[in-house]
Short mmCIF file of C-alpha atoms and ligand atoms in Angstrom, two decimals:
data_model
loop_
_atom_site.label_atom_id
_atom_site.label_comp_id
_atom_site.label_asym_id
_atom_site.label_seq_id
_atom_site.Cartn_x
_atom_site.Cartn_y
_atom_site.Cartn_z
CA UNK A 736 -25.40 -47.21 -45.95
CA UNK A 737 -22.63 -46.93 -48.54
CA UNK A 738 -21.09 -43.80 -50.08
CA UNK A 739 -18.51 -42.83 -52.65
CA UNK A 740 -16.09 -39.96 -52.28
CA UNK A 741 -12.53 -39.71 -53.54
CA UNK A 742 -12.21 -35.97 -53.73
CA UNK A 743 -9.41 -35.30 -51.26
CA UNK A 744 -5.93 -36.46 -50.52
CA UNK A 745 -6.78 -38.33 -47.35
CA UNK A 746 -9.38 -40.55 -49.04
CA UNK A 747 -9.57 -44.06 -47.54
CA UNK A 748 -6.78 -46.38 -48.69
CA UNK A 749 -5.75 -43.81 -51.33
CA UNK A 750 -8.78 -44.99 -53.35
CA UNK A 751 -12.18 -43.77 -52.02
CA UNK A 752 -14.19 -43.38 -48.85
CA UNK A 753 -17.02 -45.92 -49.21
CA UNK A 754 -18.17 -46.56 -45.64
CA UNK A 755 -17.39 -43.35 -43.77
CA UNK A 756 -15.36 -40.31 -44.69
CA UNK A 757 -11.88 -40.12 -43.20
CA UNK A 758 -12.77 -36.44 -42.75
CA UNK A 759 -15.77 -37.39 -40.60
CA UNK A 760 -18.39 -37.03 -43.36
CA UNK A 761 -21.13 -39.61 -42.90
CA UNK A 762 -22.52 -41.68 -45.79
CA UNK A 763 -25.84 -39.86 -45.34
CA UNK A 764 -24.26 -36.43 -45.83
CA UNK A 765 -22.04 -37.67 -48.66
CA UNK A 766 -25.06 -38.99 -50.53
CA UNK A 767 -26.96 -35.77 -49.93
CA UNK A 768 -23.99 -33.84 -51.35
CA UNK A 769 -24.12 -36.09 -54.43
CA UNK A 770 -27.82 -35.32 -54.80
CA UNK A 771 -27.10 -31.63 -54.47
CA UNK A 772 -24.42 -31.89 -57.16
CA UNK A 773 -26.84 -33.66 -59.54
CA UNK A 774 -29.47 -30.98 -58.83
CA UNK A 775 -26.90 -28.27 -59.66
CA UNK A 776 -26.43 -29.95 -63.06
CA UNK A 777 -30.22 -29.71 -63.44
CA UNK A 778 -30.10 -26.01 -62.52
CA UNK A 779 -27.28 -25.42 -65.03
CA UNK A 780 -29.40 -27.08 -67.73
CA UNK A 781 -32.48 -25.04 -66.82
CA UNK A 782 -30.48 -21.82 -66.73
CA UNK A 783 -28.89 -22.37 -70.14
CA UNK A 784 -30.48 -19.37 -71.77
CA UNK A 785 -31.88 -17.52 -68.78
CA UNK A 786 -29.92 -17.58 -65.54
CA UNK A 787 -30.74 -15.44 -62.53
CA UNK A 788 -28.98 -13.81 -59.61
CA UNK A 789 -30.37 -16.55 -57.30
CA UNK A 790 -29.13 -19.30 -59.67
CA UNK A 791 -25.68 -17.69 -59.79
CA UNK A 792 -25.52 -17.59 -56.02
CA UNK A 793 -26.78 -21.16 -55.62
CA UNK A 794 -24.24 -22.45 -58.15
CA UNK A 795 -21.36 -21.03 -56.04
CA UNK A 796 -22.89 -21.79 -52.64
CA UNK A 797 -23.95 -25.34 -53.60
CA UNK A 798 -20.58 -26.29 -55.06
CA UNK A 799 -18.67 -24.70 -52.16
CA UNK A 800 -20.75 -26.58 -49.60
CA UNK A 801 -19.44 -29.88 -51.00
CA UNK A 802 -15.74 -29.02 -50.58
CA UNK A 803 -13.86 -31.14 -48.04
CA UNK A 804 -14.25 -30.12 -44.36
CA UNK A 805 -16.89 -27.48 -45.13
CA UNK A 806 -20.37 -28.80 -44.45
CA UNK A 807 -21.24 -31.92 -42.40
CA UNK A 808 -24.81 -30.91 -41.76
CA UNK A 809 -27.36 -32.97 -43.76
CA UNK A 810 -30.19 -30.57 -42.98
CA UNK A 811 -28.28 -27.64 -44.40
CA UNK A 812 -27.46 -29.64 -47.55
CA UNK A 813 -31.13 -30.59 -47.90
CA UNK A 814 -32.15 -26.94 -47.53
CA UNK A 815 -29.68 -25.92 -50.22
CA UNK A 816 -30.95 -28.61 -52.55
CA UNK A 817 -34.53 -27.49 -51.99
CA UNK A 818 -33.56 -23.96 -53.03
CA UNK A 819 -31.76 -25.31 -56.10
CA UNK A 820 -34.85 -27.33 -57.12
CA UNK A 821 -37.14 -24.33 -56.61
CA UNK A 822 -34.97 -22.05 -58.72
CA UNK A 823 -34.55 -24.70 -61.39
CA UNK A 824 -38.32 -25.06 -61.65
CA UNK A 825 -38.77 -21.29 -61.68
CA UNK A 826 -36.43 -21.17 -64.69
CA UNK A 827 -38.50 -23.74 -66.56
CA UNK A 828 -37.16 -27.00 -65.10
CA UNK A 829 -34.77 -29.65 -66.41
CA UNK A 830 -33.64 -33.17 -65.60
CA UNK A 831 -31.03 -33.54 -62.90
CA UNK A 832 -27.96 -35.59 -63.58
CA UNK A 833 -28.69 -39.19 -62.66
CA UNK A 834 -26.90 -40.19 -59.48
CA UNK A 835 -25.48 -43.29 -61.09
CA UNK A 836 -23.80 -41.12 -63.76
CA UNK A 837 -21.85 -39.04 -61.23
CA UNK A 838 -18.99 -41.40 -60.31
CA UNK A 839 -19.36 -44.40 -62.65
CA UNK A 840 -18.53 -45.21 -66.28
CA UNK A 841 -15.33 -45.59 -68.29
CA UNK A 842 -12.43 -45.18 -65.84
CA UNK A 843 -10.65 -42.43 -67.76
CA UNK A 844 -13.81 -40.48 -68.50
CA UNK A 845 -14.87 -40.69 -64.82
CA UNK A 846 -11.38 -39.43 -63.92
CA UNK A 847 -11.55 -36.44 -66.27
CA UNK A 848 -15.16 -35.62 -65.41
CA UNK A 849 -14.38 -35.81 -61.69
CA UNK A 850 -11.33 -33.58 -62.15
CA UNK A 851 -13.55 -30.95 -63.73
CA UNK A 852 -16.23 -31.24 -60.99
CA UNK A 853 -13.67 -31.01 -58.23
CA UNK A 854 -11.96 -28.06 -59.91
CA UNK A 855 -15.38 -26.35 -60.14
CA UNK A 856 -15.92 -26.92 -56.42
CA UNK A 857 -12.60 -25.27 -55.72
CA UNK A 858 -13.31 -22.35 -58.02
CA UNK A 859 -16.71 -21.88 -56.37
CA UNK A 860 -14.96 -21.13 -53.06
CA UNK A 861 -12.95 -18.35 -54.70
CA UNK A 862 -15.93 -16.95 -56.61
CA UNK A 863 -17.97 -17.01 -53.38
CA UNK A 864 -15.39 -14.96 -51.45
CA UNK A 865 -15.34 -12.38 -54.26
CA UNK A 866 -19.14 -12.41 -54.37
CA UNK A 867 -19.40 -11.62 -50.66
CA UNK A 868 -17.30 -8.54 -51.41
CA UNK A 869 -19.69 -7.53 -54.21
CA UNK A 870 -17.52 -8.71 -57.12
CA UNK A 871 -18.58 -11.06 -59.92
CA UNK A 872 -17.11 -11.79 -63.32
CA UNK A 873 -19.72 -12.76 -65.90
CA UNK A 874 -17.36 -15.05 -67.76
CA UNK A 875 -16.50 -16.95 -64.58
CA UNK A 876 -20.12 -17.14 -63.47
CA UNK A 877 -21.27 -18.44 -66.85
CA UNK A 878 -18.54 -21.04 -66.85
CA UNK A 879 -20.00 -22.71 -63.72
CA UNK A 880 -23.12 -23.48 -65.80
CA UNK A 881 -21.06 -24.67 -68.77
CA UNK A 882 -18.87 -26.87 -66.58
CA UNK A 883 -21.78 -28.37 -64.68
CA UNK A 884 -23.69 -29.13 -67.87
CA UNK A 885 -20.53 -30.78 -69.24
CA UNK A 886 -20.75 -33.37 -66.44
CA UNK A 887 -23.73 -34.87 -68.24
CA UNK A 888 -22.29 -34.66 -71.79
CA UNK A 889 -20.31 -37.15 -73.85
CA UNK A 890 -16.73 -36.19 -74.74
CA UNK A 891 -13.61 -37.93 -75.90
CA UNK A 892 -10.52 -37.97 -73.71
CA UNK A 893 -8.97 -35.27 -75.90
CA UNK A 894 -12.06 -33.08 -75.67
CA UNK A 895 -12.11 -33.49 -71.87
CA UNK A 896 -8.46 -32.43 -71.63
CA UNK A 897 -9.17 -29.36 -73.75
CA UNK A 898 -12.10 -28.48 -71.51
CA UNK A 899 -9.95 -28.85 -68.39
CA UNK A 900 -7.37 -26.45 -69.89
CA UNK A 901 -10.16 -23.99 -70.73
CA UNK A 902 -11.34 -24.30 -67.15
CA UNK A 903 -7.80 -23.66 -65.87
CA UNK A 904 -7.75 -20.31 -67.68
CA UNK A 905 -11.18 -19.42 -66.31
CA UNK A 906 -10.01 -20.22 -62.83
CA UNK A 907 -7.13 -17.80 -63.37
CA UNK A 908 -9.73 -15.13 -64.09
CA UNK A 909 -11.58 -16.12 -60.92
CA UNK A 910 -8.43 -15.84 -58.81
CA UNK A 911 -7.72 -12.46 -60.40
CA UNK A 912 -11.26 -11.43 -59.46
CA UNK A 913 -10.72 -12.44 -55.83
CA UNK A 914 -7.31 -10.75 -55.75
CA UNK A 915 -9.00 -7.58 -56.99
CA UNK A 916 -11.84 -7.95 -54.50
CA UNK A 917 -9.49 -8.43 -51.56
CA UNK A 918 -6.99 -5.76 -52.48
CA UNK A 919 -9.61 -3.17 -53.36
CA UNK A 920 -11.40 -3.79 -50.05
CA UNK A 921 -8.38 -4.17 -47.73
CA UNK A 922 -5.38 -2.77 -49.62
CA UNK A 923 -2.29 -4.61 -50.87
CA UNK A 924 -0.70 -6.82 -48.18
CA UNK A 925 2.52 -5.64 -46.55
CA UNK A 926 5.06 -7.88 -44.78
CA UNK A 927 4.31 -8.37 -41.11
CA UNK A 928 5.55 -10.50 -38.26
CA UNK A 929 2.67 -12.32 -36.57
CA UNK A 930 3.00 -13.43 -32.98
CA UNK A 931 1.93 -16.87 -31.76
CA UNK A 932 1.49 -15.61 -28.21
CA UNK A 933 -2.11 -15.38 -26.94
CA UNK A 934 -2.56 -12.47 -24.57
CA UNK A 935 -4.60 -12.75 -21.40
CA UNK A 936 -8.30 -11.93 -21.55
CA UNK A 937 -11.25 -12.95 -23.76
CA UNK A 938 -10.52 -13.89 -27.35
CA UNK A 939 -11.98 -15.32 -30.55
CA UNK A 940 -10.06 -17.45 -33.05
CA UNK A 941 -11.18 -17.04 -36.67
CA UNK A 942 -10.50 -19.89 -39.10
CA UNK A 943 -11.02 -20.25 -42.83
CA UNK A 944 -10.49 -17.89 -45.72
CA UNK A 945 -13.27 -15.31 -45.53
CA UNK A 946 -11.72 -11.85 -44.96
CA UNK A 947 -15.16 -10.25 -45.11
CA UNK A 948 -16.32 -12.21 -42.08
CA UNK A 949 -13.14 -11.30 -40.26
CA UNK A 950 -13.61 -7.62 -41.02
CA UNK A 951 -17.23 -7.65 -39.75
CA UNK A 952 -16.12 -9.42 -36.55
CA UNK A 953 -13.26 -6.97 -36.02
CA UNK A 954 -15.77 -4.09 -36.26
CA UNK A 955 -18.23 -5.77 -33.86
CA UNK A 956 -15.52 -6.51 -31.26
CA UNK A 957 -13.96 -3.06 -31.34
CA UNK A 958 -13.74 -1.74 -27.76
CA UNK A 959 -15.42 -4.86 -26.36
CA UNK A 960 -12.33 -6.19 -24.62
CA UNK A 961 -12.16 -9.22 -26.91
CA UNK A 962 -9.00 -9.98 -28.89
CA UNK A 963 -9.02 -11.65 -32.27
CA UNK A 964 -6.55 -14.31 -33.48
CA UNK A 965 -6.29 -15.93 -36.88
CA UNK A 966 -6.07 -19.66 -37.46
CA UNK A 967 -4.88 -21.67 -40.50
CA UNK A 968 -5.60 -19.97 -43.81
CA UNK A 969 -6.70 -16.75 -42.06
CA UNK A 970 -3.08 -15.96 -41.11
CA UNK A 971 -2.38 -13.78 -44.22
CA UNK A 972 -5.16 -11.42 -43.08
CA UNK A 973 -2.54 -9.75 -40.87
CA UNK A 974 -0.83 -8.31 -43.95
CA UNK A 975 -3.86 -6.35 -45.26
CA UNK A 976 -3.71 -2.68 -44.19
CA UNK A 977 -7.46 -2.41 -43.66
CA UNK A 978 -7.44 -5.41 -41.37
CA UNK A 979 -4.12 -4.96 -39.56
CA UNK A 980 -5.20 -1.46 -38.47
CA UNK A 981 -7.39 -3.06 -35.78
CA UNK A 982 -5.20 -3.19 -32.68
CA UNK A 983 -7.19 -6.06 -31.24
CA UNK A 984 -6.20 -8.33 -34.20
CA UNK A 985 -3.40 -9.72 -32.12
CA UNK A 986 -1.78 -12.78 -33.62
CA UNK A 987 -2.23 -16.35 -34.80
CA UNK A 988 -3.49 -19.27 -32.78
CA UNK A 989 -2.66 -22.90 -33.51
CA UNK A 990 -0.48 -24.65 -36.01
CA UNK A 991 -1.80 -26.70 -38.92
CA UNK A 992 -5.57 -27.06 -39.32
CA UNK A 993 -5.42 -30.84 -38.84
CA UNK A 994 -4.14 -30.33 -35.26
CA UNK A 995 -7.31 -28.50 -34.21
CA UNK A 996 -8.87 -31.43 -32.30
CA UNK A 997 -5.78 -31.44 -30.06
CA UNK A 998 -5.06 -27.70 -29.94
CA UNK A 999 -8.64 -26.51 -29.30
CA UNK A 1000 -9.18 -28.78 -26.27
CA UNK A 1001 -10.34 -26.79 -23.22
CA UNK A 1002 -9.14 -23.50 -24.71
CA UNK A 1003 -11.01 -20.63 -22.97
CA UNK A 1004 -11.84 -18.82 -26.20
CA UNK A 1005 -14.47 -19.00 -28.98
CA UNK A 1006 -13.81 -20.36 -32.50
CA UNK A 1007 -15.46 -19.15 -35.71
CA UNK A 1008 -15.20 -21.23 -38.86
CA UNK A 1009 -15.82 -19.09 -41.97
CA UNK A 1010 -14.89 -21.82 -44.54
CA UNK A 1011 -12.94 -25.07 -44.47
CA UNK A 1012 -11.20 -26.67 -42.71
CA UNK A 1013 -13.56 -27.73 -39.94
CA UNK A 1014 -12.98 -31.09 -38.28
CA UNK A 1015 -15.67 -32.83 -36.22
CA UNK A 1016 -15.36 -30.98 -32.90
CA UNK A 1017 -14.60 -32.86 -29.69
CA UNK A 1018 -16.80 -32.55 -26.63
CA UNK A 1019 -13.99 -30.70 -24.83
CA UNK A 1020 -14.56 -27.59 -26.98
CA UNK A 1021 -17.66 -28.09 -29.21
CA UNK A 1022 -19.69 -25.64 -27.03
CA UNK A 1023 -17.46 -22.80 -28.22
CA UNK A 1024 -17.28 -23.52 -31.97
CA UNK A 1025 -19.45 -21.45 -34.32
CA UNK A 1026 -20.00 -21.76 -38.07
CA UNK A 1027 -21.06 -19.27 -40.67
CA UNK A 1028 -21.66 -18.96 -44.43
CA UNK A 1029 -21.48 -22.32 -46.19
CA UNK A 1030 -19.90 -24.12 -43.23
CA UNK A 1031 -22.10 -26.40 -41.15
CA UNK A 1032 -21.96 -29.07 -38.52
CA UNK A 1033 -24.89 -30.62 -36.62
CA UNK A 1034 -25.34 -29.10 -33.17
CA UNK A 1035 -23.05 -26.11 -33.66
CA UNK A 1036 -24.44 -22.57 -33.56
CA UNK A 1037 -24.58 -21.15 -37.08
CA UNK A 1038 -24.30 -17.39 -37.63
CA UNK A 1039 -26.71 -16.61 -40.48
CA UNK A 1040 -26.30 -13.92 -43.11
CA UNK A 1041 -28.98 -11.24 -42.96
CA UNK A 1042 -30.88 -9.93 -46.00
CA UNK A 1043 -28.47 -6.98 -46.32
CA UNK A 1044 -25.40 -9.29 -46.26
CA UNK A 1045 -24.37 -8.39 -42.70
CA UNK A 1046 -24.01 -10.82 -39.79
CA UNK A 1047 -24.56 -10.50 -36.08
CA UNK A 1048 -21.66 -12.17 -34.25
CA UNK A 1049 -23.13 -11.47 -30.80
CA UNK A 1050 -23.33 -15.19 -29.82
CA UNK A 1051 -19.61 -15.64 -30.61
CA UNK A 1052 -18.61 -12.48 -28.72
CA UNK A 1053 -20.75 -13.40 -25.71
CA UNK A 1054 -19.19 -16.87 -25.61
CA UNK A 1055 -15.71 -15.38 -25.66
CA UNK A 1056 -16.61 -12.99 -22.81
CA UNK A 1057 -18.20 -15.85 -20.84
CA UNK A 1058 -15.09 -18.06 -21.23
CA UNK A 1059 -12.87 -15.14 -20.22
CA UNK A 1060 -9.67 -16.24 -21.96
CA UNK A 1061 -6.37 -17.06 -20.28
CA UNK A 1062 -5.48 -15.43 -16.94
CA UNK A 1063 -1.92 -14.78 -18.16
CA UNK A 1064 -0.31 -14.46 -21.59
CA UNK A 1065 0.24 -17.92 -23.11
CA UNK A 1066 3.30 -18.62 -25.23
CA UNK A 1067 2.51 -21.00 -28.08
CA UNK A 1068 4.95 -21.92 -30.85
CA UNK A 1069 4.89 -23.09 -34.42
CA UNK A 1070 5.74 -26.75 -35.08
CA UNK A 1071 9.47 -25.96 -35.18
CA UNK A 1072 9.44 -23.94 -31.96
CA UNK A 1073 9.31 -20.43 -33.42
CA UNK A 1074 7.03 -17.71 -31.97
CA UNK A 1075 6.83 -15.42 -35.00
CA UNK A 1076 5.34 -16.07 -38.42
CA UNK A 1077 6.06 -13.78 -41.39
CA UNK A 1078 3.36 -13.12 -43.98
CA UNK A 1079 2.29 -10.40 -46.44
CA UNK A 1080 4.69 -10.97 -49.36
CA UNK A 1081 2.05 -10.67 -52.03
CA UNK A 1082 2.74 -9.73 -55.64
CA UNK A 1083 2.85 -5.95 -55.10
CA UNK A 1084 5.45 -6.33 -52.47
CA UNK A 1085 7.66 -8.84 -54.25
CA UNK A 1086 7.39 -6.93 -57.54
CA UNK A 1087 8.20 -3.75 -55.63
CA UNK A 1088 11.65 -5.17 -55.00
CA UNK A 1089 11.91 -6.81 -58.43
CA UNK A 1090 15.14 -4.93 -59.21
CA UNK A 1091 16.74 -6.34 -56.09
CA UNK A 1092 15.52 -9.84 -56.99
CA UNK A 1093 16.74 -9.60 -60.59
CA UNK A 1094 20.16 -8.28 -59.48
CA UNK A 1095 20.47 -11.07 -56.92
CA UNK A 1096 19.72 -13.68 -59.58
CA UNK A 1097 22.09 -12.10 -62.10
CA UNK A 1098 24.95 -11.88 -59.58
CA UNK A 1099 24.36 -15.50 -58.56
CA UNK A 1100 23.41 -14.57 -54.99
CA UNK A 1101 20.07 -16.29 -55.59
CA UNK A 1102 20.49 -19.57 -57.44
CA UNK A 1103 16.96 -20.86 -57.42
CA UNK A 1104 13.40 -20.12 -56.25
CA UNK A 1105 11.11 -22.79 -54.89
CA UNK A 1106 7.40 -22.23 -54.58
CA UNK A 1107 6.64 -24.67 -51.77
CA UNK A 1108 2.93 -24.23 -51.43
CA UNK A 1109 -0.44 -25.84 -51.11
CA UNK A 1110 -2.56 -27.50 -48.47
CA UNK A 1111 -1.58 -29.24 -45.31
CA UNK A 1112 -2.94 -32.54 -44.09
CA UNK A 1113 -2.52 -35.21 -41.49
CA UNK A 1114 -0.36 -37.74 -43.35
CA UNK A 1115 3.14 -38.34 -41.97
CA UNK A 1116 4.56 -38.05 -45.52
CA UNK A 1117 3.94 -34.32 -45.41
CA UNK A 1118 7.05 -33.96 -43.32
CA UNK A 1119 8.68 -33.92 -46.77
CA UNK A 1120 7.88 -30.26 -47.10
CA UNK A 1121 9.53 -29.29 -43.79
CA UNK A 1122 12.63 -31.27 -44.70
CA UNK A 1123 12.69 -29.86 -48.22
CA UNK A 1124 12.70 -26.31 -46.92
CA UNK A 1125 15.31 -27.06 -44.28
CA UNK A 1126 17.56 -28.73 -46.82
CA UNK A 1127 17.18 -26.12 -49.56
CA UNK A 1128 20.66 -24.54 -50.05
CA UNK A 1129 21.31 -21.10 -48.52
CA UNK A 1130 21.42 -19.46 -51.96
CA UNK A 1131 17.83 -20.41 -52.69
CA UNK A 1132 14.58 -18.60 -51.80
CA UNK A 1133 11.36 -20.26 -50.65
CA UNK A 1134 8.14 -18.65 -51.78
CA UNK A 1135 5.09 -20.15 -50.11
CA UNK A 1136 1.31 -19.86 -49.87
CA UNK A 1137 -1.73 -21.69 -48.45
CA UNK A 1138 -1.76 -23.65 -45.24
CA UNK A 1139 1.00 -26.17 -46.04
CA UNK A 1140 3.40 -23.48 -44.86
CA UNK A 1141 2.62 -24.25 -41.24
CA UNK A 1142 5.15 -27.04 -41.70
CA UNK A 1143 7.96 -24.49 -41.84
CA UNK A 1144 6.74 -20.89 -41.49
CA UNK A 1145 8.19 -20.47 -37.99
CA UNK A 1146 11.71 -21.28 -39.21
CA UNK A 1147 14.22 -18.45 -39.45
CA UNK A 1148 16.22 -19.17 -42.63
CA UNK A 1149 17.92 -15.78 -42.72
CA UNK A 1150 18.09 -13.41 -45.67
CA UNK A 1151 19.71 -13.03 -49.10
CA UNK A 1152 20.56 -9.50 -50.20
CA UNK A 1153 18.07 -8.05 -47.74
CA UNK A 1154 15.30 -10.44 -48.84
CA UNK A 1155 14.00 -13.03 -46.36
CA UNK A 1156 14.61 -16.59 -47.58
CA UNK A 1157 11.00 -17.53 -46.82
CA UNK A 1158 8.33 -15.31 -48.23
CA UNK A 1159 4.66 -16.09 -47.50
CA UNK A 1160 2.51 -14.85 -50.38
CA UNK A 1161 -0.82 -15.55 -48.65
CA UNK A 1162 -3.75 -17.93 -48.90
CA UNK A 1163 -4.18 -20.63 -51.53
CA UNK A 1164 -6.00 -18.20 -53.85
CA UNK A 1165 -2.89 -16.00 -53.75
CA UNK A 1166 -1.42 -18.50 -56.18
CA UNK A 1167 -2.55 -15.70 -58.44
CA UNK A 1168 0.12 -13.47 -56.84
CA UNK A 1169 2.77 -16.16 -57.35
CA UNK A 1170 1.78 -16.50 -61.03
CA UNK A 1171 2.00 -12.75 -61.56
CA UNK A 1172 5.48 -12.70 -60.01
CA UNK A 1173 6.61 -15.62 -62.18
CA UNK A 1174 5.26 -13.96 -65.32
CA UNK A 1175 6.88 -10.63 -64.43
CA UNK A 1176 10.24 -12.33 -63.84
CA UNK A 1177 9.98 -14.20 -67.14
CA UNK A 1178 9.41 -10.85 -68.88
CA UNK A 1179 12.32 -9.25 -67.00
CA UNK A 1180 14.66 -12.09 -67.96
CA UNK A 1181 13.13 -12.28 -71.46
CA UNK A 1182 12.59 -16.01 -71.17
CA UNK A 1183 9.80 -18.54 -71.00
CA UNK A 1184 8.41 -19.04 -67.50
CA UNK A 1185 9.68 -22.64 -67.62
CA UNK A 1186 13.21 -21.35 -68.16
CA UNK A 1187 13.20 -19.36 -64.92
CA UNK A 1188 15.22 -20.68 -61.98
CA UNK A 1189 11.92 -21.57 -60.35
CA UNK A 1190 10.39 -24.91 -59.33
CA UNK A 1191 6.90 -25.47 -57.97
CA UNK A 1192 6.76 -28.06 -55.20
CA UNK A 1193 3.08 -28.42 -54.37
CA UNK A 1194 1.18 -30.19 -51.61
CA UNK A 1195 -2.45 -30.86 -52.21
CA UNK A 1196 -5.35 -31.83 -50.00
CA UNK A 1197 -8.69 -30.56 -51.23
CA UNK A 1198 -10.45 -29.21 -54.30
CA UNK A 1199 -9.00 -25.69 -54.42
CA UNK A 1200 -5.65 -27.30 -55.08
CA UNK A 1201 -7.29 -29.04 -58.06
CA UNK A 1202 -8.39 -25.80 -59.68
CA UNK A 1203 -5.02 -24.18 -59.06
CA UNK A 1204 -3.16 -27.12 -60.56
CA UNK A 1205 -5.35 -26.94 -63.67
CA UNK A 1206 -4.57 -23.22 -63.95
CA UNK A 1207 -0.84 -23.84 -63.71
CA UNK A 1208 -1.05 -26.56 -66.37
CA UNK A 1209 -3.21 -24.39 -68.61
CA UNK A 1210 -0.59 -21.64 -68.34
CA UNK A 1211 1.98 -24.11 -69.63
CA UNK A 1212 3.96 -24.52 -66.40
CA UNK A 1213 5.91 -27.73 -66.55
CA UNK A 1214 7.76 -30.09 -64.22
CA UNK A 1215 5.62 -29.30 -61.19
CA UNK A 1216 6.29 -31.59 -58.21
CA UNK A 1217 3.17 -32.79 -56.47
CA UNK A 1218 2.58 -34.73 -53.27
CA UNK A 1219 2.26 -36.20 -50.78
CA UNK A 1220 0.39 -38.61 -53.05
CA UNK A 1221 -1.21 -38.54 -56.47
CA UNK A 1222 -4.97 -37.80 -56.51
CA UNK A 1223 -7.10 -40.95 -56.39
CA UNK A 1224 -9.32 -39.51 -59.08
CA UNK A 1225 -6.49 -39.51 -61.63
CA UNK A 1226 -6.76 -42.81 -63.49
CA UNK A 1227 -3.43 -44.33 -64.53
CA UNK A 1228 -3.95 -43.21 -68.10
CA UNK A 1229 -4.85 -39.66 -67.09
CA UNK A 1230 -1.80 -39.50 -64.81
CA UNK A 1231 0.33 -40.76 -67.69
CA UNK A 1232 -0.92 -37.95 -69.92
CA UNK A 1233 -0.15 -35.38 -67.21
CA UNK A 1234 3.32 -36.79 -66.65
CA UNK A 1235 4.12 -37.07 -70.38
CA UNK A 1236 2.58 -33.79 -71.51
CA UNK A 1237 3.31 -31.55 -68.52
CA UNK A 1238 6.16 -33.28 -66.69
CA UNK A 1239 3.97 -33.51 -63.55
CA UNK A 1240 6.26 -35.29 -61.07
CA UNK A 1241 5.18 -37.10 -57.92
CA UNK A 1242 7.52 -36.13 -55.03
CA UNK A 1243 10.13 -38.66 -53.90
CA UNK A 1244 12.51 -37.62 -51.09
CA UNK A 1245 13.62 -34.05 -50.37
CA UNK A 1246 17.26 -35.02 -51.01
CA UNK A 1247 16.61 -36.70 -54.37
CA UNK A 1248 14.21 -34.01 -55.57
CA UNK A 1249 16.54 -31.16 -54.64
CA UNK A 1250 19.35 -32.94 -56.41
CA UNK A 1251 17.28 -33.44 -59.54
CA UNK A 1252 16.01 -29.86 -59.57
CA UNK A 1253 19.36 -28.18 -58.93
CA UNK A 1254 21.26 -30.62 -61.21
CA UNK A 1255 23.72 -31.56 -58.51
FE1 LIG B 2019 -13.13 -39.12 -47.87
FE2 LIG B 2019 -11.96 -36.79 -48.47
FE3 LIG B 2019 -14.41 -37.35 -49.36
FE4 LIG B 2019 -13.96 -36.82 -46.74
S1 LIG B 2019 -13.75 -35.43 -48.49
S2 LIG B 2019 -15.24 -38.46 -47.59
S3 LIG B 2019 -11.98 -37.82 -46.49
S4 LIG B 2019 -12.49 -38.43 -49.89
#
């Protein structure tokens, strides 16, 4: 059976996975995800003048389920598609997009259409997290329908580019919605040091991005003698006052997500995946991995959402108690040997010391800011980001976000004027925080954001990076560095437009890029 998927950075040969996904996705599941996508276009068509709460939910859930490393379970994809078809018919019915029209056609149009679809998949993840906290934005919700219908419509290259910029601004609204949902539920993050030591006794490791799932689990494990550790993109949870108040939220387990198959082996604790990035589990630990929400993998126990939106994590808790944890405290380190990770430098915090930042820039103590952020991945070329941060001169500050920071977040780079030289702003969606800081600084310095001493050095892996990149371009940010490779779904002509119009720059070497940025 063949397949076609080129949606993530690790796609086979830098072109497309056509026989088997490098991520472990089978052709069968990949084709089912394509069918689901085409059915969602049908739903968007049927819901043109009369959407419904169920259609809204399905649009987010269906798109999110097709994000890389989220759902490998063909039965769950089939079940989602059946719900999409039923709702589409209830709304009056419409034709689905033809499968052959999803990834084929004129190379540039396929590239632009795919960029929109992949951006929509990324935005669906953010909208979903806000939705689980009871927040929706009508403009954002409506745009899912508009964007999905657009996949079946004819447009010129110029019109596609305009639509992508419109989408970028909508995604900014979606990130603002999630920022509001998270901060209103859990407070504004504060800087915290997070330990990488796992204490003796039963424990659960929570991976993914869903703070709502983490909060429910923290409540259900209160006084049960089970400690909770974050993993990957869940690390920034430690900064939120309403989450950090739980004394059994102890620390962070593991380094980068792509090391899970090695780091989870024979660990005497349970693992809960709330979103991506799940890798096919090995036999040495698959009996202790649980999924929830849109995540799925054949054979793993899935924690369902009840009618009232709550979940019963008893199976996860019982597994942690059965495994018993380590007999003694275990000292783990980050990839550079550190045992403490700093997080919690979200917009409120950074803007709270804006005067200090502005003075430090004016006095020359801070020469430049780098936002080194984005996803991590398995390719050796990603070492670029560790080296870049290590080589950045001492009078520069590194802002970071998303999981790419596991390449360097255990480094101690010291301080400038009382400010740490590395500041972790949070998860990938906290790009919103970084944008707010950049806009506030541009106002303070009375200059265009592109005139700030700030350079974005991004690493991408999956589709949330696509929607964030489109937002940054729509906001007019120029000269962004991107790596470790250029997306396979950018045709050469589309890439040329992005390079010419926005100065999008593929990374080269840390030395050469630092030299070019700092004009040395
Ligand atoms: Fe390949 Fe990435 Fe698609 Fe997985 S998600 S099949 S690795 S392109």
